[in-house]
PDB file of C-alpha atoms and ligand atoms in Angstrom:
ATOM      1  CA  MET A   1       0.464  -0.443  -0.312  1.00 58.00           C
ATOM      2  CA  ASN A   2       3.136   2.479   0.718  1.00 66.00           C
ATOM      3  CA  LYS A   3       4.425   1.960  -2.507  1.00 68.00           C
ATOM      4  CA  LEU A   4       1.332   3.255  -4.297  1.00 65.00           C
ATOM      5  CA  LYS A   5       0.924   5.876  -2.039  1.00 68.00           C
ATOM      6  CA  SER A   6       4.183   7.219  -3.007  1.00 66.00           C
ATOM      7  CA  VAL A   7       3.170   6.614  -6.606  1.00 62.00           C
ATOM      8  CA  VAL A   8       0.388   8.868  -6.317  1.00 61.00           C
ATOM      9  CA  ALA A   9       2.280  11.200  -4.437  1.00 63.00           C
ATOM     10  CA  VAL A  10       4.722  11.581  -7.125  1.00 60.00           C
ATOM     11  CA  MET A  11       1.640  11.985  -9.448  1.00 59.00           C
ATOM     12  CA  CYS A  12       0.296  15.473  -7.913  1.00 56.00           C
ATOM     13  CA  LEU A  13       3.908  16.681  -7.586  1.00 54.00           C
ATOM     14  CA  VAL A  14       4.299  16.425 -11.332  1.00 56.00           C
ATOM     15  CA  VAL A  15       0.347  18.035 -11.385  1.00 53.00           C
ATOM     16  CA  LEU A  16       1.637  20.827  -8.947  1.00 53.00           C
ATOM     17  CA  ALA A  17       4.501  21.383 -10.953  1.00 51.00           C
ATOM     18  CA  ALA A  18       3.318  21.723 -14.333  1.00 51.00           C
ATOM     19  CA  PRO A  19       2.302  25.590 -14.100  1.00 52.00           C
ATOM     20  CA  ALA A  20       5.706  26.351 -13.347  1.00 56.00           C
ATOM     21  CA  TRP A  21       6.548  25.686 -17.090  1.00 70.00           C
ATOM     22  CA  ALA A  22       5.276  27.528 -19.906  1.00 74.00           C
ATOM     23  CA  THR A  23       1.923  25.580 -20.692  1.00 90.00           C
ATOM     24  CA  SER A  24       1.161  25.465 -24.192  1.00 95.00           C
ATOM     25  CA  LYS A  25      -2.357  25.638 -25.192  1.00 96.00           C
ATOM     26  CA  THR A  26      -4.625  25.229 -28.386  1.00 96.00           C
ATOM     27  CA  VAL A  27      -7.343  26.869 -29.088  1.00 97.00           C
ATOM     28  CA  THR A  28      -9.281  27.673 -32.674  1.00 97.00           C
ATOM     29  CA  LEU A  29      -9.723  30.282 -33.802  1.00 98.00           C
ATOM     30  CA  ASP A  30     -13.276  30.530 -36.220  1.00 97.00           C
ATOM     31  CA  VAL A  31     -12.243  33.032 -39.253  1.00 97.00           C
ATOM     32  CA  PRO A  32     -14.889  33.849 -41.173  1.00 96.00           C
ATOM     33  CA  GLY A  33     -13.313  36.593 -43.834  1.00 96.00           C
ATOM     34  CA  MET A  34     -11.207  34.168 -45.382  1.00 96.00           C
ATOM     35  CA  THR A  35     -12.894  33.813 -49.053  1.00 94.00           C
ATOM     36  CA  CYS A  36     -10.050  32.301 -51.300  1.00 92.00           C
ATOM     37  CA  PRO A  37      -6.776  30.251 -51.090  1.00 91.00           C
ATOM     38  CA  VAL A  38      -4.338  32.957 -50.190  1.00 94.00           C
ATOM     39  CA  CYS A  39      -6.360  34.574 -46.897  1.00 96.00           C
ATOM     40  CA  PRO A  40      -5.110  31.856 -45.071  1.00 97.00           C
ATOM     41  CA  ILE A  41      -1.002  32.885 -45.789  1.00 97.00           C
ATOM     42  CA  THR A  42      -2.045  35.940 -44.768  1.00 97.00           C
ATOM     43  CA  VAL A  43      -3.968  34.914 -41.395  1.00 98.00           C
ATOM     44  CA  LYS A  44      -0.881  32.529 -41.268  1.00 98.00           C
ATOM     45  CA  LYS A  45       1.521  35.266 -41.418  1.00 98.00           C
ATOM     46  CA  ALA A  46      -0.412  37.835 -38.814  1.00 98.00           C
ATOM     47  CA  LEU A  47      -0.252  34.429 -36.586  1.00 98.00           C
ATOM     48  CA  ASN A  48       3.215  33.414 -36.621  1.00 98.00           C
ATOM     49  CA  LYS A  49       4.626  36.932 -35.714  1.00 98.00           C
ATOM     50  CA  VAL A  50       2.771  37.013 -32.465  1.00 98.00           C
ATOM     51  CA  SER A  51       5.416  36.135 -29.261  1.00 97.00           C
ATOM     52  CA  GLY A  52       4.876  32.606 -28.308  1.00 97.00           C
ATOM     53  CA  VAL A  53       2.835  31.150 -31.213  1.00 98.00           C
ATOM     54  CA  SER A  54       4.356  27.806 -31.898  1.00 97.00           C
ATOM     55  CA  ARG A  55       2.350  26.370 -34.510  1.00 97.00           C
ATOM     56  CA  VAL A  56      -0.750  28.158 -36.892  1.00 98.00           C
ATOM     57  CA  GLU A  57      -2.369  25.353 -38.646  1.00 97.00           C
ATOM     58  CA  VAL A  58      -5.050  27.447 -41.031  1.00 97.00           C
ATOM     59  CA  SER A  59      -8.039  25.139 -42.610  1.00 95.00           C
ATOM     60  CA  TYR A  60      -9.699  27.156 -45.116  1.00 95.00           C
ATOM     61  CA  GLU A  61     -11.755  24.868 -46.119  1.00 94.00           C
ATOM     62  CA  LYS A  62     -13.385  25.100 -42.268  1.00 95.00           C
ATOM     63  CA  LYS A  63     -12.488  28.618 -42.307  1.00 96.00           C
ATOM     64  CA  GLU A  64     -10.885  27.610 -38.717  1.00 97.00           C
ATOM     65  CA  VAL A  65      -7.649  28.596 -37.475  1.00 98.00           C
ATOM     66  CA  ARG A  66      -5.874  26.248 -34.963  1.00 97.00           C
ATOM     67  CA  VAL A  67      -3.039  27.834 -32.628  1.00 98.00           C
ATOM     68  CA  THR A  68      -0.768  26.407 -30.249  1.00 98.00           C
ATOM     69  CA  PHE A  69       1.360  29.504 -28.011  1.00 97.00           C
ATOM     70  CA  ASP A  70       2.729  29.570 -24.712  1.00 97.00           C
ATOM     71  CA  ASP A  71      -0.180  31.348 -22.462  1.00 94.00           C
ATOM     72  CA  ALA A  72       2.444  32.286 -20.505  1.00 95.00           C
ATOM     73  CA  LYS A  73       3.781  35.306 -23.834  1.00 96.00           C
ATOM     74  CA  THR A  74       0.459  34.977 -24.977  1.00 97.00           C
ATOM     75  CA  ASP A  75      -3.777  35.048 -25.188  1.00 96.00           C
ATOM     76  CA  THR A  76      -6.159  33.994 -27.511  1.00 97.00           C
ATOM     77  CA  LYS A  77      -7.283  38.157 -27.293  1.00 97.00           C
ATOM     78  CA  ALA A  78      -3.934  39.107 -28.374  1.00 98.00           C
ATOM     79  CA  LEU A  79      -4.795  36.157 -31.266  1.00 98.00           C
ATOM     80  CA  VAL A  80      -7.459  37.664 -32.571  1.00 98.00           C
ATOM     81  CA  ARG A  81      -6.193  40.987 -31.860  1.00 98.00           C
ATOM     82  CA  ALA A  82      -3.532  39.568 -34.624  1.00 98.00           C
ATOM     83  CA  THR A  83      -5.790  38.321 -37.464  1.00 98.00           C
ATOM     84  CA  THR A  84      -7.925  41.208 -37.053  1.00 98.00           C
ATOM     85  CA  ASP A  85      -5.552  43.537 -37.756  1.00 98.00           C
ATOM     86  CA  ALA A  86      -4.544  41.768 -40.626  1.00 97.00           C
ATOM     87  CA  GLY A  87      -8.139  42.361 -42.045  1.00 97.00           C
ATOM     88  CA  PHE A  88      -9.629  38.850 -41.038  1.00 97.00           C
ATOM     89  CA  PRO A  89     -11.518  39.498 -37.462  1.00 97.00           C
ATOM     90  CA  SER A  90     -11.810  36.055 -35.647  1.00 97.00           C
ATOM     91  CA  LYS A  91     -13.130  34.884 -33.223  1.00 96.00           C
ATOM     92  CA  ALA A  92     -12.099  32.449 -30.384  1.00 95.00           C
ATOM     93  CA  GLU A  93     -14.355  29.106 -30.579  1.00 87.00           C
ATOM     94  CA  SER A  94     -15.412  27.745 -26.964  1.00 68.00           C
ATOM     95  CA  GLN A  95     -14.056  24.373 -27.034  1.00 53.00           C
ATOM     96  CA  GLN A  96     -10.597  25.899 -25.448  1.00 45.00           C
ATOM     97  CA  LYS A  97      -7.453  24.024 -24.056  1.00 47.00           C
TER      98      LYS A  97
HETATM   99 CU1   CU B   1      -7.831  35.987 -50.002  1.00 57.35          CU
END
């Protein structure tokens, strides 16, 4: 039983320690303004310029952008602002994380 307890303790430690590191988060943004195949390039460029963004996947068919970022450096609001400034207003989808 003691062994099980220590395993649980280690797992708790890992969970507690995690927020000390930068956590990477993924959000999906709706970008209804992408109306031709060139638009995603502009959107992608704009998002890649935001510091903390590590990955941008644009789906032109779904008019969505999946962005992975370091939530210690940036946030969803900044991502929305970046696409909006590039001429593509976006909206974060509710299922975050
Ligand atoms: Cu276009």
